[in-house]
XYZ file of C-alpha atoms in Angstrom:
560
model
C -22.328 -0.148 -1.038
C -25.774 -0.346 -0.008
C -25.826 -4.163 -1.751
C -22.972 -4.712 0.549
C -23.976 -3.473 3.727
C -27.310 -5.082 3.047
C -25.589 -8.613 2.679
C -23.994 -7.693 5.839
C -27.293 -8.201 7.592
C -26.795 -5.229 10.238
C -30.128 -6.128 12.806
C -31.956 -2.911 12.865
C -30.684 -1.520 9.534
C -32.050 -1.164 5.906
C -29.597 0.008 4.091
C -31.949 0.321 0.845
C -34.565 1.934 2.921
C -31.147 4.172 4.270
C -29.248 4.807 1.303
C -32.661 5.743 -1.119
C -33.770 8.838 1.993
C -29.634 9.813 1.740
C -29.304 9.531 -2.228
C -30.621 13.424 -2.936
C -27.071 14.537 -0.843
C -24.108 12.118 -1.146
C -21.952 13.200 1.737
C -24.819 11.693 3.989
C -23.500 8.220 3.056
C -20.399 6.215 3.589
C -17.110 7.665 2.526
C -14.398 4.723 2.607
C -11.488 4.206 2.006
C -8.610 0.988 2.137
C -4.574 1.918 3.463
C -2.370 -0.990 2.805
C 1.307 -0.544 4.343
C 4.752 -1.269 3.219
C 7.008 -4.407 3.642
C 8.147 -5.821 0.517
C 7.025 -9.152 -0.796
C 5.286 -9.795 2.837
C 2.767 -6.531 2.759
C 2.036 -6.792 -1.158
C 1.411 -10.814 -0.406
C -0.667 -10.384 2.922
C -2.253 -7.242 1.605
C -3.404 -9.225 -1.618
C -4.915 -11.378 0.528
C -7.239 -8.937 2.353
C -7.976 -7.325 -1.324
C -9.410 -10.900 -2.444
C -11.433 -11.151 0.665
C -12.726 -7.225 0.218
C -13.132 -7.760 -3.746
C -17.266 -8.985 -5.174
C -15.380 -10.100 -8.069
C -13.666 -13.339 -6.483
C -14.952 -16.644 -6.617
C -18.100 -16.720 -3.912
C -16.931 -13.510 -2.560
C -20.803 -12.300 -1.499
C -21.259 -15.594 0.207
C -23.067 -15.022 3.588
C -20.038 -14.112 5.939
C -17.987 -13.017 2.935
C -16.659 -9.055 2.737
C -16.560 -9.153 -0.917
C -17.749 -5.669 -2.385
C -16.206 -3.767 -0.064
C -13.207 -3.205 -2.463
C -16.166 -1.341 -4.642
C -17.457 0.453 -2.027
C -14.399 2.020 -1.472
C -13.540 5.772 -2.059
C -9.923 5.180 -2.230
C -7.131 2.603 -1.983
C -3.814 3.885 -0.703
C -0.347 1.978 -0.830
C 3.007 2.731 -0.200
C 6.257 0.606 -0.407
C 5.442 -3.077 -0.998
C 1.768 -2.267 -0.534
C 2.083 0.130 -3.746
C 3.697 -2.649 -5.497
C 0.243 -4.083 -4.952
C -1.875 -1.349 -5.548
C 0.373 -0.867 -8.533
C -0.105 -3.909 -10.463
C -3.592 -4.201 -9.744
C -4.229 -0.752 -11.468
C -1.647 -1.376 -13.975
C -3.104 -4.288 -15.400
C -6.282 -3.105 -15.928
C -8.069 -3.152 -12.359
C -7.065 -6.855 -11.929
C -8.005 -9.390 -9.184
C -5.350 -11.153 -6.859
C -6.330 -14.080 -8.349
C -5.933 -13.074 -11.862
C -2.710 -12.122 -10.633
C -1.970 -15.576 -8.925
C -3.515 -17.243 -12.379
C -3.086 -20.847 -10.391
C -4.167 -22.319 -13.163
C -1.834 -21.084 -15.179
C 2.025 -21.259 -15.004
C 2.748 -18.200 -16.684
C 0.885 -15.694 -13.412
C 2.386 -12.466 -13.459
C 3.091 -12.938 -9.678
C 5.523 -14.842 -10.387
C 7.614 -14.580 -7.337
C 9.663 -17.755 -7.258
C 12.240 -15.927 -10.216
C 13.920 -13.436 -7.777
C 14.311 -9.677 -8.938
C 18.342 -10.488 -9.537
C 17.674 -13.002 -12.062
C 14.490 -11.795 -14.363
C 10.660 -13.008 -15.100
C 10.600 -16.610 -16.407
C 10.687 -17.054 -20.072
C 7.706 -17.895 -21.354
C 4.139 -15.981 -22.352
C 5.118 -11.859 -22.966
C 8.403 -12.144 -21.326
C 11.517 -14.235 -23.297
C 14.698 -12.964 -22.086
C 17.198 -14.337 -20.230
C 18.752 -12.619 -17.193
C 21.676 -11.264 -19.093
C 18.588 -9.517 -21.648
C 16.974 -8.684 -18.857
C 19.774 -6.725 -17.419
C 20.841 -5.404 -20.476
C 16.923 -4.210 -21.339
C 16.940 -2.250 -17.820
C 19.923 -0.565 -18.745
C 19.118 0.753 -22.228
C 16.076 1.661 -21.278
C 17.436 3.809 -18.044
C 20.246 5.079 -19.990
C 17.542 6.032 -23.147
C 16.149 8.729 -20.255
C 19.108 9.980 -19.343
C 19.525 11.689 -22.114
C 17.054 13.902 -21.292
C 17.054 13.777 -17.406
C 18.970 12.643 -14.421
C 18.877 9.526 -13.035
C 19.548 7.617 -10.206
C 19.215 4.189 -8.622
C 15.560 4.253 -8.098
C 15.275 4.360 -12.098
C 16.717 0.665 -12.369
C 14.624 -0.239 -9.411
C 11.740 0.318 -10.888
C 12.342 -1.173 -14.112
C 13.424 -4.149 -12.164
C 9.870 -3.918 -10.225
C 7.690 -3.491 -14.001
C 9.069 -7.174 -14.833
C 7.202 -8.432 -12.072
C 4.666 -6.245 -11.401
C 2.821 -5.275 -15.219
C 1.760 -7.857 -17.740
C 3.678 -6.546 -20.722
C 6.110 -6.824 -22.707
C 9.365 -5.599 -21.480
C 7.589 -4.807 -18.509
C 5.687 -2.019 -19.750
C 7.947 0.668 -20.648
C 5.582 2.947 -22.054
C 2.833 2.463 -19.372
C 2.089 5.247 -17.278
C 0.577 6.260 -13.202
C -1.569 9.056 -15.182
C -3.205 6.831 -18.008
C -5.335 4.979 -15.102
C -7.207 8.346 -15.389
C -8.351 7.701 -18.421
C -9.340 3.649 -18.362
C -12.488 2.464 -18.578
C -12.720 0.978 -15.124
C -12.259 4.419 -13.116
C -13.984 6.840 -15.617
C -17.016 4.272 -15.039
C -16.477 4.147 -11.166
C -15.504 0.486 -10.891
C -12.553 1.086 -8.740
C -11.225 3.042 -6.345
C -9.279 6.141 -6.725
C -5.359 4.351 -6.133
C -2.811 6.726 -4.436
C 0.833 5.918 -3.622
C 2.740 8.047 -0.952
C 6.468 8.845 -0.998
C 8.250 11.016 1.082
C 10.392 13.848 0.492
C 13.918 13.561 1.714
C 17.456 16.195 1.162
C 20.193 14.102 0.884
C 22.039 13.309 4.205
C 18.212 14.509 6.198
C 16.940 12.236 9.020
C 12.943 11.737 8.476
C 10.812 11.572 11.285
C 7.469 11.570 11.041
C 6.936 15.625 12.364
C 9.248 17.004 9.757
C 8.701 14.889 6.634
C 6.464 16.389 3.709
C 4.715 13.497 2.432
C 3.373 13.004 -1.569
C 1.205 10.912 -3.263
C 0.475 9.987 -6.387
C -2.912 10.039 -7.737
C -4.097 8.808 -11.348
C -4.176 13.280 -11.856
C -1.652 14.689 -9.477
C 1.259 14.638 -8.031
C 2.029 16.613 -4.500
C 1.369 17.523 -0.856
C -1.075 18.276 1.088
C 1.392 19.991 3.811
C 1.700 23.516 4.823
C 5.605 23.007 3.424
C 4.867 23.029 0.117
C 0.885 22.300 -0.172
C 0.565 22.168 -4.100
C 0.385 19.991 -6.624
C 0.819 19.757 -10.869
C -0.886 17.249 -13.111
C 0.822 14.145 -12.684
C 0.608 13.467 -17.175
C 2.951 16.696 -17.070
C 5.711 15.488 -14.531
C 9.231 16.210 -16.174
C 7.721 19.478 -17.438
C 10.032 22.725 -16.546
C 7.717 24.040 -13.953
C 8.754 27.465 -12.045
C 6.199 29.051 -9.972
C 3.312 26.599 -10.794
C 3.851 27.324 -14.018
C 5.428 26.615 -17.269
C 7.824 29.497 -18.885
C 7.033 31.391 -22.087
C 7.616 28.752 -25.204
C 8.435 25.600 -23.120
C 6.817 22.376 -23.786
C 5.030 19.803 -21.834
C 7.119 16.843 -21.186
C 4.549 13.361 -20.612
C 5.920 9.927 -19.969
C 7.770 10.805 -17.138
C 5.433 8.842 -14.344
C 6.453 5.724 -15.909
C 4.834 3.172 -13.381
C 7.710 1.110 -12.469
C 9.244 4.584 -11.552
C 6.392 5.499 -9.460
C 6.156 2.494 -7.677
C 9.806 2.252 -7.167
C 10.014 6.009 -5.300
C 7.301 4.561 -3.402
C 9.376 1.417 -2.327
C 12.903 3.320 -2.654
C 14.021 1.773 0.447
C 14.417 -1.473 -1.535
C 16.865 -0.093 -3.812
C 19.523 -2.170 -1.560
C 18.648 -5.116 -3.489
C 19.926 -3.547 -6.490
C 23.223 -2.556 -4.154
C 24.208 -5.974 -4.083
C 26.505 -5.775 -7.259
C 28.482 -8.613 -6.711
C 25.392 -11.191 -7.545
C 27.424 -13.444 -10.146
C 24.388 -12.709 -13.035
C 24.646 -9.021 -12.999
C 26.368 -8.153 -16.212
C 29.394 -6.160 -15.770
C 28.180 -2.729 -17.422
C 25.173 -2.929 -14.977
C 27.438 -3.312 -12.019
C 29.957 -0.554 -13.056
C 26.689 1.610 -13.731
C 25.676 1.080 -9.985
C 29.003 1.472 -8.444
C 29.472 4.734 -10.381
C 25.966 5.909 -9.016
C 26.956 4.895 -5.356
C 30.035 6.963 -5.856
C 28.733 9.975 -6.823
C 25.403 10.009 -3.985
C 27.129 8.164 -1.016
C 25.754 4.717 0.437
C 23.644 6.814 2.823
C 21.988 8.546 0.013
C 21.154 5.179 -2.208
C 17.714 5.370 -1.506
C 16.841 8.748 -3.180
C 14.683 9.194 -6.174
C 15.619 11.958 -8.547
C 12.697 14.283 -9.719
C 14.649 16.913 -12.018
C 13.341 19.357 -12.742
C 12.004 19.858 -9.439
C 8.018 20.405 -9.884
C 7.740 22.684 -7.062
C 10.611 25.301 -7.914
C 9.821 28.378 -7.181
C 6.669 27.796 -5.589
C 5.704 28.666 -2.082
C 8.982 30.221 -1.274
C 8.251 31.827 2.101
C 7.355 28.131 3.222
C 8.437 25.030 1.128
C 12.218 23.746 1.382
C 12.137 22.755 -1.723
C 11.280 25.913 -3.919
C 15.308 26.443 -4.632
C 16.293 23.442 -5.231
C 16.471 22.039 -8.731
C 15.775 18.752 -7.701
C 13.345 17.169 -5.650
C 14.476 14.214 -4.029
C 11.976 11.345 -2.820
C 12.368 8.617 -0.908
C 10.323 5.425 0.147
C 6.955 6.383 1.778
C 7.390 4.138 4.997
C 10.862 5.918 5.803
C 8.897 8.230 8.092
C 7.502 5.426 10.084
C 3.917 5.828 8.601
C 4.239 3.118 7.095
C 0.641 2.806 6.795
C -0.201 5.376 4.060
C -3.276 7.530 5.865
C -2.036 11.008 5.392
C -3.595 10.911 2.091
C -6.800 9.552 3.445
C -7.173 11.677 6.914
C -6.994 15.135 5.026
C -10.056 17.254 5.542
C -10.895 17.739 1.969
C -11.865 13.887 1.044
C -13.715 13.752 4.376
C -13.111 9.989 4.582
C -15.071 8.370 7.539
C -13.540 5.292 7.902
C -10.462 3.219 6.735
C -9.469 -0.305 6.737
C -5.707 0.156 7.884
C -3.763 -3.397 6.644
C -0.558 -3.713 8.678
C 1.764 -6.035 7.395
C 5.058 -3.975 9.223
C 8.057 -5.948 10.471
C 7.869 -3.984 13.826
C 8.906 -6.582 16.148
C 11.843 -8.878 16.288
C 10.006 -11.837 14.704
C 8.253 -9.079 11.775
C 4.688 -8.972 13.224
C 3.167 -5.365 13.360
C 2.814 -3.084 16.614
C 1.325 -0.522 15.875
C 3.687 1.714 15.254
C 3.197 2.866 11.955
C -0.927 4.162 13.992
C 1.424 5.561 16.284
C 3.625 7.897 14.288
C 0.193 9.481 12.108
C -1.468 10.245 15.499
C 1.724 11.924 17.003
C 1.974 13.708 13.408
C -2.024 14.475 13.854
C -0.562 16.407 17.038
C 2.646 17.940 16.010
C 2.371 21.842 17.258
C 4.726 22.770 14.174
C 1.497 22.655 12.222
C 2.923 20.403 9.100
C -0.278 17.911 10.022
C -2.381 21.170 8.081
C -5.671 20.480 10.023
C -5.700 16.723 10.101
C -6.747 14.877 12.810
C -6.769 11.028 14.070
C -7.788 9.206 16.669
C -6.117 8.521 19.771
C -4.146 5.337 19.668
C -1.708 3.221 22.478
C 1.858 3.221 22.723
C 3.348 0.005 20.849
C 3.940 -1.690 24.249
C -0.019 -1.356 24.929
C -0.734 -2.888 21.109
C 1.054 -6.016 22.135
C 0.451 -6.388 25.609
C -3.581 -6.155 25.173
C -3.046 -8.078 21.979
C -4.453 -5.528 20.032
C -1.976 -6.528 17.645
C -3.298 -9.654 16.607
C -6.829 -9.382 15.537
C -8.939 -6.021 14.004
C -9.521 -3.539 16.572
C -11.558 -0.046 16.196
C -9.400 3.346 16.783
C -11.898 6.112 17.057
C -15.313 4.881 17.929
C -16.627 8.268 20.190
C -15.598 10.685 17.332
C -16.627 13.400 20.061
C -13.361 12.828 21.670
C -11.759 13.806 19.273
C -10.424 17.422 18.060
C -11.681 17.840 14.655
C -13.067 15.470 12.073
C -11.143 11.978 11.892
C -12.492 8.789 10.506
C -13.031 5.446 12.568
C -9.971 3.395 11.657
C -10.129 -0.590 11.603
C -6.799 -1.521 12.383
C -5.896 -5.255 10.475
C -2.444 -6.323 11.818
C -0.767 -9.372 9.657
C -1.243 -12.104 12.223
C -0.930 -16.057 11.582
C -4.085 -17.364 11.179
C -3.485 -20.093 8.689
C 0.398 -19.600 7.638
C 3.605 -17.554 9.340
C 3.123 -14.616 7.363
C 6.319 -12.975 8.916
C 8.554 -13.703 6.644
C 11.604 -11.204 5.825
C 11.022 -7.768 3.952
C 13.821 -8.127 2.058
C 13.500 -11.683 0.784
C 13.890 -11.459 -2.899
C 11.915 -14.669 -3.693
C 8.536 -17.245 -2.906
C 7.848 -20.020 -4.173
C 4.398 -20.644 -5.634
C 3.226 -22.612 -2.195
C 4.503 -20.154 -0.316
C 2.912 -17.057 -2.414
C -0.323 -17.991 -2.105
C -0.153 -19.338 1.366
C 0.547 -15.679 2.568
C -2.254 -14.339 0.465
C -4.410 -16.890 2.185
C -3.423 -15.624 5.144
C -4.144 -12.186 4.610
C -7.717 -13.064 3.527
C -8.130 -14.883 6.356
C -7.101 -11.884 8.789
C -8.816 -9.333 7.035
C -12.479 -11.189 6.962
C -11.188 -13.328 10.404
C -11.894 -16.624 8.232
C -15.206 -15.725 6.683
C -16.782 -15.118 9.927
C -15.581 -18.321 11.492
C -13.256 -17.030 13.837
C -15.899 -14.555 14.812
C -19.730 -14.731 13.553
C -20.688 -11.455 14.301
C -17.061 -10.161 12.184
C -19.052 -8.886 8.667
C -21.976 -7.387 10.809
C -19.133 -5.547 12.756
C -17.183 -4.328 9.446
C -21.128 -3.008 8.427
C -21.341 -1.331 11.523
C -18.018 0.361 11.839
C -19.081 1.162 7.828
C -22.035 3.200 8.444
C -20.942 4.319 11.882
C -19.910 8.168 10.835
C -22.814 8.391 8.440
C -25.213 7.679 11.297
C -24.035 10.464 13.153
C -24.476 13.111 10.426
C -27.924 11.599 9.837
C -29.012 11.794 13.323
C -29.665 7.899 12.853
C -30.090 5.642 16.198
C -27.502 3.103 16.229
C -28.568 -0.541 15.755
C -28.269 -2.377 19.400
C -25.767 -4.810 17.392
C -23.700 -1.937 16.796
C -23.425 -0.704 19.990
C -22.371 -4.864 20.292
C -19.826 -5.132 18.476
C -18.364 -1.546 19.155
C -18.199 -3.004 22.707
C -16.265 -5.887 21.217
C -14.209 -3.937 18.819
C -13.369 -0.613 19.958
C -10.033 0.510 21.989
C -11.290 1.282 25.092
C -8.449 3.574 26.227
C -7.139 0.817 28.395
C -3.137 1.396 28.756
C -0.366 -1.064 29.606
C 2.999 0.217 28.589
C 5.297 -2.389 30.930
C 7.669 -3.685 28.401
C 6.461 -7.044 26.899
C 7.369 -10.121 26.427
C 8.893 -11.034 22.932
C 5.729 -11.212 20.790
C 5.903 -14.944 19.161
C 2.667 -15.807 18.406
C 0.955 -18.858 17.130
C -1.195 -20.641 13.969
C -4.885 -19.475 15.230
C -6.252 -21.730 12.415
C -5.225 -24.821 10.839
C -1.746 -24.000 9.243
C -1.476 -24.115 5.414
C 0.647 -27.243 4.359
C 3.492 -25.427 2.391
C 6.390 -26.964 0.357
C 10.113 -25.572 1.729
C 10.457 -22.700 0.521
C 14.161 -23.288 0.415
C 15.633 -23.983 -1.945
C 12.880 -21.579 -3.798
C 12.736 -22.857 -7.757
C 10.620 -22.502 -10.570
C 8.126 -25.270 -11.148
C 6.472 -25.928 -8.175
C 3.064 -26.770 -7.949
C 0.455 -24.593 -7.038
C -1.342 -24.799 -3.653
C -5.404 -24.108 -4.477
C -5.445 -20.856 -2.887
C -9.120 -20.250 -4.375
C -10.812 -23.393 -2.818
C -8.518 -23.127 0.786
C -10.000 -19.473 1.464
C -13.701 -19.782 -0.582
C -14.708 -23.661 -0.561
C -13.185 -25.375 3.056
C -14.034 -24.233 5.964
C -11.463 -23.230 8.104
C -10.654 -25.170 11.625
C -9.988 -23.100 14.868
C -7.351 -24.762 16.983
């Protein structure tokens, strides 16, 4: 961090001279920490993008201007929904960059997004079946655990997910959420610590943000940090017959069960509709009649339920969790609450994060851009008097009328600057809404399919959002990110704040200005010089690759 920050060229600040007086008591210095929201294809696209532009490891990534290291300096990296299909396969296979998972140089990527989830990976490299073998693979292998435990849609959805989303064979069958505790990259401190959030839903419940309990998943645990329930068990023993925290007399340990295609798919459970469309002509006919029977048996307005039997939390917490009699725990995606921005993990008092880079790629508005909502739901959890926040607090934030009328909406803006007004520690959030600065990036959450061009061109965007073009839409944009960076740690330090800080804070920072008169609809425009993309209809196989790599590190981009 202090390499990064001191690349970052913060006027007034030495972040060696900083970091070496602060190194005898860590929580002095920077705690930080990355959310990345759901939806679909778009968020784990546009989120990849601001990744690559955050990562040291891309191509000319600690240029001057460049934001690259900031994916190391990170505590934590949070994703839920599509953004956990992200986080997902970057942990998965091995700590990965976006453009290893691109590969442009090589047609067998992993992200290969052009071969829709209905009809298989393409065959070549680690995968060679056909989508009749591909269908038929999903089903033995869902029907090989439920032997031993139920299942439900969610289980085909994320096998479905693993054959895009992990570089193995069969899409990694035996790969697990828990092993990333034990690789190389994060026992060394390489990465950050990758959580996924899911929420917990009864069949036939409405979630709203103030009653939800939300999970995560963490490379050790699995659980909640709400009053409700407030426990977790160790993620390697999921499956196990837990009953009061504990296992009974003589019972054994049960491991495999966080299979990572099933952990990402709770995550993203909402997208089990594409699996409900059973009358795609290459569906074999004993994986339709498997679907219909599950749809029969949980009710349409249940398909988005993941089963966890047996339920990890039975008999634990009675006097408080809803859960603790049930023999099942039922999860559902982690945006169905409306945060889809996954912060509750990040804003709890115990990881005393100071600031996080919030990426919203939400389809909020009529046209899918972001409003803020997913901000808005946390803070009015943050100040639910029912108590399920447990202590957490957040800054204050607009009503979604205010995001788009100030535009606040379309460019990074600070939530949180004057942590004195607020009740109870909270961490300066930088709020990156998916906005079109080289490409329209609002393409549908639930389209199954992009074509190479189109791929990248929405991962170019996102870079270009997240580090506003390398500084060119904004010079002073990477000695801002430094500033909002150290901001917190200055405070606890009793450090002056560099005059350029107290610039771009000025810039930056919500202001508490309000203007909740309904809108106009929100249609905005290229800011940049728009990406030349081939249709990406009719989407096939086989078309070439648009240089990603040299657009966002070698041009320069063009303001219009």
């Amino acid at each position: 961090m202090a390499s990064l920050l001191g690349r970052l060229n913060i006027s007034g600040f030495d972040a060696s001279t900083y970091f070496g007086n602060n190194m005898g008591n860590a929580s002095m210095l920077p705690n930080l920490a990355v959310a990345v929201s759901g939806g679909g294809y778009r968020a784990c696209l546009n989120g990849g993008g601001a990744v690559q532009s955050f990562d040291a490891r891309e191509d000319n990534s600690t240029a001057a201007g460049h934001l690259g290291g900031l994916l190391q300096s990170a505590t934590y990296l949070a994703g839920l929904s599509g953004g956990g299909w992200l986080v997902g396969s970057i942990f998965v296979n091995n700590f990965t960059t976006i453009s290893g998972l691109l590969n442009n140089n090589n047609a067998s990527s992993l992200w290969e997004f052009q071969n829709s989830i209905f009809e298989g990976p393409a065959t070549g490299g680690l995968q060679i079946l056909d989508s009749t073998e591909y269908y038929d693979n999903i089903y033995n292998e869902v029907q090989g655990k439920s032997v031993h435990f139920d299942t439900s849609i969610t289980d085909y959805w994320g096998r479905a997910l693993s054959f895009q989303l992990v570089n193995a064979s069969d899409g990694g069958p035996d790969y697990t959420w828990s092993s990333t505790a034990s690789e190389d990259f994060f026992t060394s401190g390489q990465s950050p610590m990758p959580i996924l959030v899911t929420d917990g839903r009864a069949p036939g419940q409405l979630l709203i943000s103030g009653n939800t309990t939300v999970y995560e998943f963490n490379p050790w645990e699995f659980g909640t940090f709400d009053p409700t329930t407030y426990g977790f068990v160790p993620l390697e023993f999921l499956g196990s017959n837990f009953s009061g925290g504990a296992l009974p007399p003589n019972d054994q340990c049960v491991r495999g069960f966080d299979n990572v295609g099933y952990v990402m798919g709770t995550s993203s459970s909402l997208f089990n509709t594409f699996l409900l469309n059973i009358n795609t002509t290459s569906i074999p006919s004993a994986f339709k009649s498997v679907l219909t029977h599950l749809l029969s048996e949980i009710g349409e307005d249940n398909d988005d339920i993941a089963s966890y039997t047996p339920n990890p939390f039975f008999g634990f917490h009675n006097s408080t969790s809803q859960v603790a009699q049930s023999a099942t725990l039922t999860l559902v995606d982690g945006g169905e609450d409306l945060q889809n921005i996954p912060l509750h993990p990040l804003i709890q008092p115990a990881r005393a994060v100071d600031i996080i880079f919030a990426v919203d790629s939400s389809a909020d508005t009529t046209y899918n851009w972001p409003n803020g909502t997913s901000l808005v739901a946390t803070y009015q959890r943050a100040l639910n008097a029912s108590g399920i926040a447990n202590g957490t607090a957040f800054p204050s934030v607009p009503d979604q009328n205010t995001f788009v009328n100030l535009g606040l909406n379309t460019r990074p803006t600070f939530f949180g600057c004057n942590s004195s007004n607020i009740t109870g520690p909270a961490p300066l959030v930088v709020y990156i809404p998916n906005s079109p600065y080289v490409y329209y990036s609002n393409v549908s959450t639930f389209d199954p399919s992009y074509n190479i061009s189109e791929r990248n061109a929405i991962v170019a965007n996102g870079n270009a959002v997240a580090s506003m073009a390398n500084g060119t839409v904004d010079p002073m944009w990477p000695m801002c990110v430094g500033c909002a960076i150290i901001s917190r740690s200055l405070e606890r330090t009793n450090t002056p704040v560099p005059s350029v800080c107290a610039q771009c804070f000025q810039t930056y920072c919500w202001d508490g200005t309000v203007n909740s008169t309904f809108p106009a609809e929100y249609d905005p425009t290229v800011k940049l010089t728009e990406v030349d993309v081939q249709s990406a209809a009719p989407r096939t196989a086989g078309v070439a690759a648009w240089g990603v790599a040299s657009a966002i590190m070698a041009v320069g981009w063009v303001l219009m």
